[in-house]
CSV table of C-alpha atoms in Angstrom, one decimal:
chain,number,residue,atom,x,y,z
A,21,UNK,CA,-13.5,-9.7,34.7
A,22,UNK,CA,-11.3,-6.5,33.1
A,23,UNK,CA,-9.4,-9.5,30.6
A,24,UNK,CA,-12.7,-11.9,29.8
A,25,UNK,CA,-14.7,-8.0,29.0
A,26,UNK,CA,-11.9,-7.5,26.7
A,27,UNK,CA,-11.4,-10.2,25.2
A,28,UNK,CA,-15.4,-10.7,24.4
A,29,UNK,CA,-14.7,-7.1,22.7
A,30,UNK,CA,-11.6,-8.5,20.8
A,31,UNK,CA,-14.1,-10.9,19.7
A,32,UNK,CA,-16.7,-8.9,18.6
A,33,UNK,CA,-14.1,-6.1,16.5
A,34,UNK,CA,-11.5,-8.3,15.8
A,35,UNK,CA,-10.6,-8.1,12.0
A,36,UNK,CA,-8.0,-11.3,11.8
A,37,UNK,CA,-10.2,-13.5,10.0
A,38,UNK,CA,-11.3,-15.4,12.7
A,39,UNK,CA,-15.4,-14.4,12.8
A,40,UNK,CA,-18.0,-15.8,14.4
A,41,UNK,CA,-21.4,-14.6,14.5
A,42,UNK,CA,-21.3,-11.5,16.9
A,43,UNK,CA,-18.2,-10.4,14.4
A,44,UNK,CA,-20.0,-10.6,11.7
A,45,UNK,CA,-23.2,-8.7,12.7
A,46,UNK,CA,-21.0,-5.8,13.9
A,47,UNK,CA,-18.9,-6.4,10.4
A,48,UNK,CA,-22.4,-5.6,8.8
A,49,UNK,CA,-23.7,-2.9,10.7
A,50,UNK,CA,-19.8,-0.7,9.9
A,51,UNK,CA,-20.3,-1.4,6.3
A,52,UNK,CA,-23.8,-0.1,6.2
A,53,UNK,CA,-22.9,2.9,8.1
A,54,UNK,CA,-20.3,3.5,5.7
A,55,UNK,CA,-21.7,3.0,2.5
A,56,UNK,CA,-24.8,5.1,4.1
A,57,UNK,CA,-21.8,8.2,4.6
A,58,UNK,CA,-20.6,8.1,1.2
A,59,UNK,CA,-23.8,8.5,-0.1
A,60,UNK,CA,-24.9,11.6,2.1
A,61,UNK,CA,-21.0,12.9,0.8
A,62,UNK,CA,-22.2,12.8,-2.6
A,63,UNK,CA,-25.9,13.8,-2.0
A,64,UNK,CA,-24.5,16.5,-0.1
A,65,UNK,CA,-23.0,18.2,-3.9
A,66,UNK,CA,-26.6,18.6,-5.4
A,67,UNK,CA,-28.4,22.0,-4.6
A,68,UNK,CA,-32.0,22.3,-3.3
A,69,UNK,CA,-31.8,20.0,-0.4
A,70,UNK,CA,-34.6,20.8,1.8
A,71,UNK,CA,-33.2,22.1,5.3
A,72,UNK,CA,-35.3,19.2,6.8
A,73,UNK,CA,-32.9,16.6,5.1
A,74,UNK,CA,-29.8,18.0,5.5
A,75,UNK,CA,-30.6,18.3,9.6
A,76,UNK,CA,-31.0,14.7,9.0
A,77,UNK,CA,-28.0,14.1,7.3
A,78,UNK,CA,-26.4,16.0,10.3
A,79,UNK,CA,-27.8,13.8,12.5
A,80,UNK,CA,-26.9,10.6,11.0
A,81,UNK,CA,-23.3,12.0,10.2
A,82,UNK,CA,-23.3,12.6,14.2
A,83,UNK,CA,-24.3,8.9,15.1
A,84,UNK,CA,-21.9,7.7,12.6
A,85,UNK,CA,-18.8,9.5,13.8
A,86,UNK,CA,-19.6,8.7,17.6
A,87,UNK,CA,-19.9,5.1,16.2
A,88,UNK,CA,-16.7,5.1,14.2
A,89,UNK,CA,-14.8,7.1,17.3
A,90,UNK,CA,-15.4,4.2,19.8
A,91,UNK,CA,-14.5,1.6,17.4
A,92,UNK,CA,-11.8,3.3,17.3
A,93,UNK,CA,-11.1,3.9,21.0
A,94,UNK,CA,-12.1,0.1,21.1
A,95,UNK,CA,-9.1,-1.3,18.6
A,96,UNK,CA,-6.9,0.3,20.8
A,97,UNK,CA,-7.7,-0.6,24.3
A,98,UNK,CA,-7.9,-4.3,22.7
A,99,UNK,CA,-4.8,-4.0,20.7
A,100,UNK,CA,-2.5,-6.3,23.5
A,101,UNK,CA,-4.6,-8.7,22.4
A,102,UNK,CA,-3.8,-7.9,18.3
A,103,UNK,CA,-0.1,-7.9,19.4
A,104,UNK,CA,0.3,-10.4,22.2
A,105,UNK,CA,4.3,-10.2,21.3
A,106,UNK,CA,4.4,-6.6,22.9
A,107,UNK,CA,3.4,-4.9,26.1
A,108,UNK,CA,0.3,-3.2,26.2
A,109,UNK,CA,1.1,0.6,25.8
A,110,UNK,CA,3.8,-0.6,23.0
A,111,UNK,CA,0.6,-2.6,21.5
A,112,UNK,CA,-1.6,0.1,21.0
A,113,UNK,CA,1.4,2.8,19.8
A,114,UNK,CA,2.0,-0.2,16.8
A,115,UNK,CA,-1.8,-0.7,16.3
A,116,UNK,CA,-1.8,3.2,16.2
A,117,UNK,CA,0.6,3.4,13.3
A,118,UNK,CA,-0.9,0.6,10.9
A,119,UNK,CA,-2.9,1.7,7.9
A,120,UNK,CA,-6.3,1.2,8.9
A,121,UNK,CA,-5.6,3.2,11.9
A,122,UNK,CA,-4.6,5.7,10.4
A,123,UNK,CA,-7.8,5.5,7.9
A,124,UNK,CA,-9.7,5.5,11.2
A,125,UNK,CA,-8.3,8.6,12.5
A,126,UNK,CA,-8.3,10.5,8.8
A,127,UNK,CA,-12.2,9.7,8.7
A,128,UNK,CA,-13.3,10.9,12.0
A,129,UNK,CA,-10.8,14.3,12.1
A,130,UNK,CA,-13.2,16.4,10.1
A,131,UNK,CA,-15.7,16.1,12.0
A,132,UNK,CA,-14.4,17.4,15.1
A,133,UNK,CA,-11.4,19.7,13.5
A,134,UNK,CA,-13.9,22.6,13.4
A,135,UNK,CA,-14.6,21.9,16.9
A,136,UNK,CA,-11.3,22.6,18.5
A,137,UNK,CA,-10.0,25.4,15.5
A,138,UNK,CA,-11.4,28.0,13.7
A,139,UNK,CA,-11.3,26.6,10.0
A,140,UNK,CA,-12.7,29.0,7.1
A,141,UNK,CA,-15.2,27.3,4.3
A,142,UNK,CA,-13.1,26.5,2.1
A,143,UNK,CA,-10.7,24.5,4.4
A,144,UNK,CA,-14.0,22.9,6.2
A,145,UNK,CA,-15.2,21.7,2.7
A,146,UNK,CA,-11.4,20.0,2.2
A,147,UNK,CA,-11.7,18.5,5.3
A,148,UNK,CA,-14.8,16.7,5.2
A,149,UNK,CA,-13.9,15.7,2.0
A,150,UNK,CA,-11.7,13.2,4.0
A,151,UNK,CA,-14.9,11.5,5.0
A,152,UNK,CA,-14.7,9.5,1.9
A,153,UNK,CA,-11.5,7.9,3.5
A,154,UNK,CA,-14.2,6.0,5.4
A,155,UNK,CA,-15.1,3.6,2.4
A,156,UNK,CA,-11.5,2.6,3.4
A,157,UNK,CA,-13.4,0.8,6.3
A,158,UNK,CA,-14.4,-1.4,4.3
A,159,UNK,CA,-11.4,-3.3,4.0
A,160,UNK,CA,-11.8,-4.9,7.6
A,161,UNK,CA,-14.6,-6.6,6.5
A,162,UNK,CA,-14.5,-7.5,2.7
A,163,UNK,CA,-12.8,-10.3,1.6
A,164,UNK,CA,-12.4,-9.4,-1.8
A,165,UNK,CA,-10.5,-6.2,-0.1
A,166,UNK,CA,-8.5,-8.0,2.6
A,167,UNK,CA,-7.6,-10.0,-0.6
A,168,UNK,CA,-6.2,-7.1,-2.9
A,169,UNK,CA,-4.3,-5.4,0.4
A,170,UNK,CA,-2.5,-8.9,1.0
A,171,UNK,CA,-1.7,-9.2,-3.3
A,172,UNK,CA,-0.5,-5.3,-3.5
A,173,UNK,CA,1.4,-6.0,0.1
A,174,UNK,CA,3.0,-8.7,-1.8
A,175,UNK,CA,4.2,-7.4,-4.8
A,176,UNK,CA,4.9,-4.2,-3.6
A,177,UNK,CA,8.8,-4.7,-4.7
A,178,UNK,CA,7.6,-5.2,-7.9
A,179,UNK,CA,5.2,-3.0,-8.3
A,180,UNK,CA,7.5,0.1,-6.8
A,181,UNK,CA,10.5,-1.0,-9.2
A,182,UNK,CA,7.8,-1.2,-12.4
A,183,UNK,CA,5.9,2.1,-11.7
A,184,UNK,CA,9.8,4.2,-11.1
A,185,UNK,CA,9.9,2.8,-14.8
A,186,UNK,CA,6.8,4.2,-16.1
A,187,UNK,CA,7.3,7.6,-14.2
A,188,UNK,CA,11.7,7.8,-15.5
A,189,UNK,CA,10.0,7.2,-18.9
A,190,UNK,CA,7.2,10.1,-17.9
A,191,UNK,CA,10.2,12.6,-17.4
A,192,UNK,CA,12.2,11.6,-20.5
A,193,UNK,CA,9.5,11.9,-22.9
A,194,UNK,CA,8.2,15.1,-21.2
A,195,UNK,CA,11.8,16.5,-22.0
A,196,UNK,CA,12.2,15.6,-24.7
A,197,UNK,CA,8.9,16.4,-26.2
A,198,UNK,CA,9.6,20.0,-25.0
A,199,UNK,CA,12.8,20.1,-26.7
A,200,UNK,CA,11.7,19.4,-29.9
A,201,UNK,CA,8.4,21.0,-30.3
A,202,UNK,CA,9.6,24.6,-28.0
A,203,UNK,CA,10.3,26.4,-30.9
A,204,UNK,CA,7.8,25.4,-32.9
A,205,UNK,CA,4.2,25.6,-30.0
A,206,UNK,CA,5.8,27.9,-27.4
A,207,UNK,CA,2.9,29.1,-25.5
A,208,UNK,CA,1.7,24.9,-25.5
A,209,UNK,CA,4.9,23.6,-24.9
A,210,UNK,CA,6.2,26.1,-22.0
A,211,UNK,CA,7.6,23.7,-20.2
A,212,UNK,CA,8.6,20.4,-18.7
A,213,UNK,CA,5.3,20.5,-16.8
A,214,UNK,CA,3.5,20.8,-19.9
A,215,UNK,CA,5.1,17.8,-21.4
A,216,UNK,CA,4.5,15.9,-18.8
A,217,UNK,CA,1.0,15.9,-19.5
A,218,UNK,CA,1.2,15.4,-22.8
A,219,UNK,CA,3.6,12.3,-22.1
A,220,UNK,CA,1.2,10.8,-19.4
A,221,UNK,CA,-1.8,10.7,-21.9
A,222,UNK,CA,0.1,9.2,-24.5
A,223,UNK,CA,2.0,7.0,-22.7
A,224,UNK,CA,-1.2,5.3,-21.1
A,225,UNK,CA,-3.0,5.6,-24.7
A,226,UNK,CA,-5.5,7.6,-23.4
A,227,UNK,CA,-4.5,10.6,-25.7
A,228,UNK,CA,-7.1,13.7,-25.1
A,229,UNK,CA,-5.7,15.6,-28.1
A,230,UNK,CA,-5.6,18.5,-25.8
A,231,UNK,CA,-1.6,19.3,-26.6
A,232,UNK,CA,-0.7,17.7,-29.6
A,233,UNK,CA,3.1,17.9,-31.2
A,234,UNK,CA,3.2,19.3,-34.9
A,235,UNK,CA,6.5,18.9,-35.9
A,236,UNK,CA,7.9,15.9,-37.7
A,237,UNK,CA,10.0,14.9,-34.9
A,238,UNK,CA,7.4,15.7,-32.5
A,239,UNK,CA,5.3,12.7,-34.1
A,240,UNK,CA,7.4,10.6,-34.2
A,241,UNK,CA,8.3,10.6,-30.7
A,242,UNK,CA,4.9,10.4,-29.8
A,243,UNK,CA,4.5,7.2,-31.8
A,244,UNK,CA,7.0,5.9,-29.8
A,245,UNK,CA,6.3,6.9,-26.3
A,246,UNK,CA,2.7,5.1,-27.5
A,247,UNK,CA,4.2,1.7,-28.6
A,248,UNK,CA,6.2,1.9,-25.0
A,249,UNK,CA,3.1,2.4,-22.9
A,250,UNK,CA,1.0,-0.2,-24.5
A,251,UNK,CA,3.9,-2.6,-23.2
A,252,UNK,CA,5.8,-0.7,-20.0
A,253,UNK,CA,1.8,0.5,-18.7
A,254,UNK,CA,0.7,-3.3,-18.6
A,255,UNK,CA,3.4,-4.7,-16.7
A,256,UNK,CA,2.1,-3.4,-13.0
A,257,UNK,CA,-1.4,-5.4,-14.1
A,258,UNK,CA,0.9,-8.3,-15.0
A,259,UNK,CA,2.2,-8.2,-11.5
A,260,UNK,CA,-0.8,-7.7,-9.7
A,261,UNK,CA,-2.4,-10.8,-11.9
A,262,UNK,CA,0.5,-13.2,-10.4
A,263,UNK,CA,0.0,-12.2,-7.3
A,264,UNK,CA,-3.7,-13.1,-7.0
A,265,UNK,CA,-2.7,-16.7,-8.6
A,266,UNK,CA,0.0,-16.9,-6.1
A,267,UNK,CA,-2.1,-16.0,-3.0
A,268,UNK,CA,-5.4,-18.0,-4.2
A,269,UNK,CA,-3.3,-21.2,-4.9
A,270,UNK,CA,-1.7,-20.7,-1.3
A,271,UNK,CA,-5.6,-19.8,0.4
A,272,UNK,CA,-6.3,-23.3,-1.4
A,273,UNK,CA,-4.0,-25.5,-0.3
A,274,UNK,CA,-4.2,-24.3,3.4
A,275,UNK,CA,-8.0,-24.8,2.8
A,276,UNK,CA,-7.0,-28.2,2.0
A,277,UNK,CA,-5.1,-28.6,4.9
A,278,UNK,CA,-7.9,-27.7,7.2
A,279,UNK,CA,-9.8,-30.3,6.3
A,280,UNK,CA,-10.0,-34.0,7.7
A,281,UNK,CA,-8.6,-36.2,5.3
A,282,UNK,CA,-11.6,-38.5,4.8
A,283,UNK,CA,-11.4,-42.2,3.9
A,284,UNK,CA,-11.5,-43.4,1.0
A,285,UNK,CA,-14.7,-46.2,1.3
A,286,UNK,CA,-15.4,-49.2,-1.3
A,287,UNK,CA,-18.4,-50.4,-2.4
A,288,UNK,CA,-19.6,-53.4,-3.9
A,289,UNK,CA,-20.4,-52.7,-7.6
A,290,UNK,CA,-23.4,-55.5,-7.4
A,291,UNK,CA,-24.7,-55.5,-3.9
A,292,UNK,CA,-24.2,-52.0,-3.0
A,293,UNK,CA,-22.3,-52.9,0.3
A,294,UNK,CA,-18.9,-51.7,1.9
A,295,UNK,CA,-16.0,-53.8,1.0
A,296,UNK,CA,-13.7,-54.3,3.5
């Protein structure tokens, strides 16, 4: 009785891609929870909120976190069944370390922090802030989502090695843009720190115009650290791009696989009948 109960729960939570139609409802009924918290976060920034609504809002953030916490407490009494490989205390201690645990965990803290330690405002308003993390959920049940995570998984390698690229060339040109223009803006131009934002807005084209360079050399540098990030900036979204071709075309031809190779039938071009 203790194994079928939890494996009907597996069933119902699991995330693995295998759904059926108890999966999917509670698939459903997360995302609208979450999408329903996000909202009262933001809401929750606008003054004049009549005391009526935000004991609502209370009320909902309440049910919600209850709801989220036994999920929660749910994965991990059902994660032997996640990891059949490993014994069951060893089972949940991995299923407690994965990401969307740890998600889990983040977007539930908050609300019971202030509960079990004395927390000023400003600290309390940090925390819940953390609530957003809940969107996060989402990845569980998208597959758009579960898609990007498996891409980004991927071509993490490549994506690590390009992005140490862009931030080495973040440093130089911070450096080196401080060098030259010190003398001449010393109160813009401080330093490193300051260059660094001036290199991160050029270097992604974005240019605010906040910090500027004046001298000659100054310019010119920036012209170049701009021609660099049009090239060096795309090369992440390059990788990325690959990756989706590489993991659709392999989604494909497993989809392929799946199906029952069907017969090929022939038909009298007259008559309409099957031919042998």
């Amino acid at each position: 009785m203790y194994k079928k109960l939890r494996q009907f729960v597996y069933n119902v939570i699991r995330d693995d891609g295998e759904e059926n139609r108890l999966n999917s409802v509670f698939g459903t009924i997360i995302m609208v929870l979450i999408i329903i918290n996000v909202l009262l976060v933001i809401i929750e920034t606008f003054k004049g909120i009549p005391e009526l609504a935000r004991t609502v809002f209370y009320y909902i953030e309440v049910v919600s976190v209850i709801i989220f916490t036994v999920e929660y407490l749910l994965r991990i009494w059902t994660a032997p069944l996640k990891f059949p490989e490993m014994k069951g205390a060893l089972a949940r201690l991995k299923y407690m370390r994965t990401f969307m645990a740890v998600i889990d965990i983040l977007a539930i803290l908050p609300f019971y922090i202030p509960f079990a330690l004395p927390v000023n405002l400003m600290i309390l308003r940090m925390l819940r802030l953390l609530r957003l993390l809940r969107i996060m959920k989402m990845n569980r049940y998208t597959g758009a989502l579960v898609l990007i995570k498996n891409v980004i998984t991927r071509q993490a390698p490549q994506l690590i090695s390009s992005l140490f690229a862009v931030f080495l060339l973040l440093v130089l040109a911070s450096l080196l843009v401080h060098s030259v223009e010190y003398d001449a803006q010393p109160d813009v131009f401080e330093n490193a720190f300051s260059g660094l934002w001036w290199a991160m807005a050029t270097l992604t084209t974005v240019g605010y115009g906040d910090i500027t360079p004046v001298t000659a050399i100054g310019k010119f540098l920036g012209t170049i650290i701009a021609l660099l990030g049009i090239g060096l900036v795309a090369v992440p979204t390059g990788i990325i791009s690959a990756g989706f071709i590489e993991v659709m075309a392999e989604e494909k031809a497993k989809k392929e696989e799946k199906e029952p190779e069907q017969e090929t039938k022939r038909f009298c071009s007259y008559c309409g009948k099957e031919v042998g």
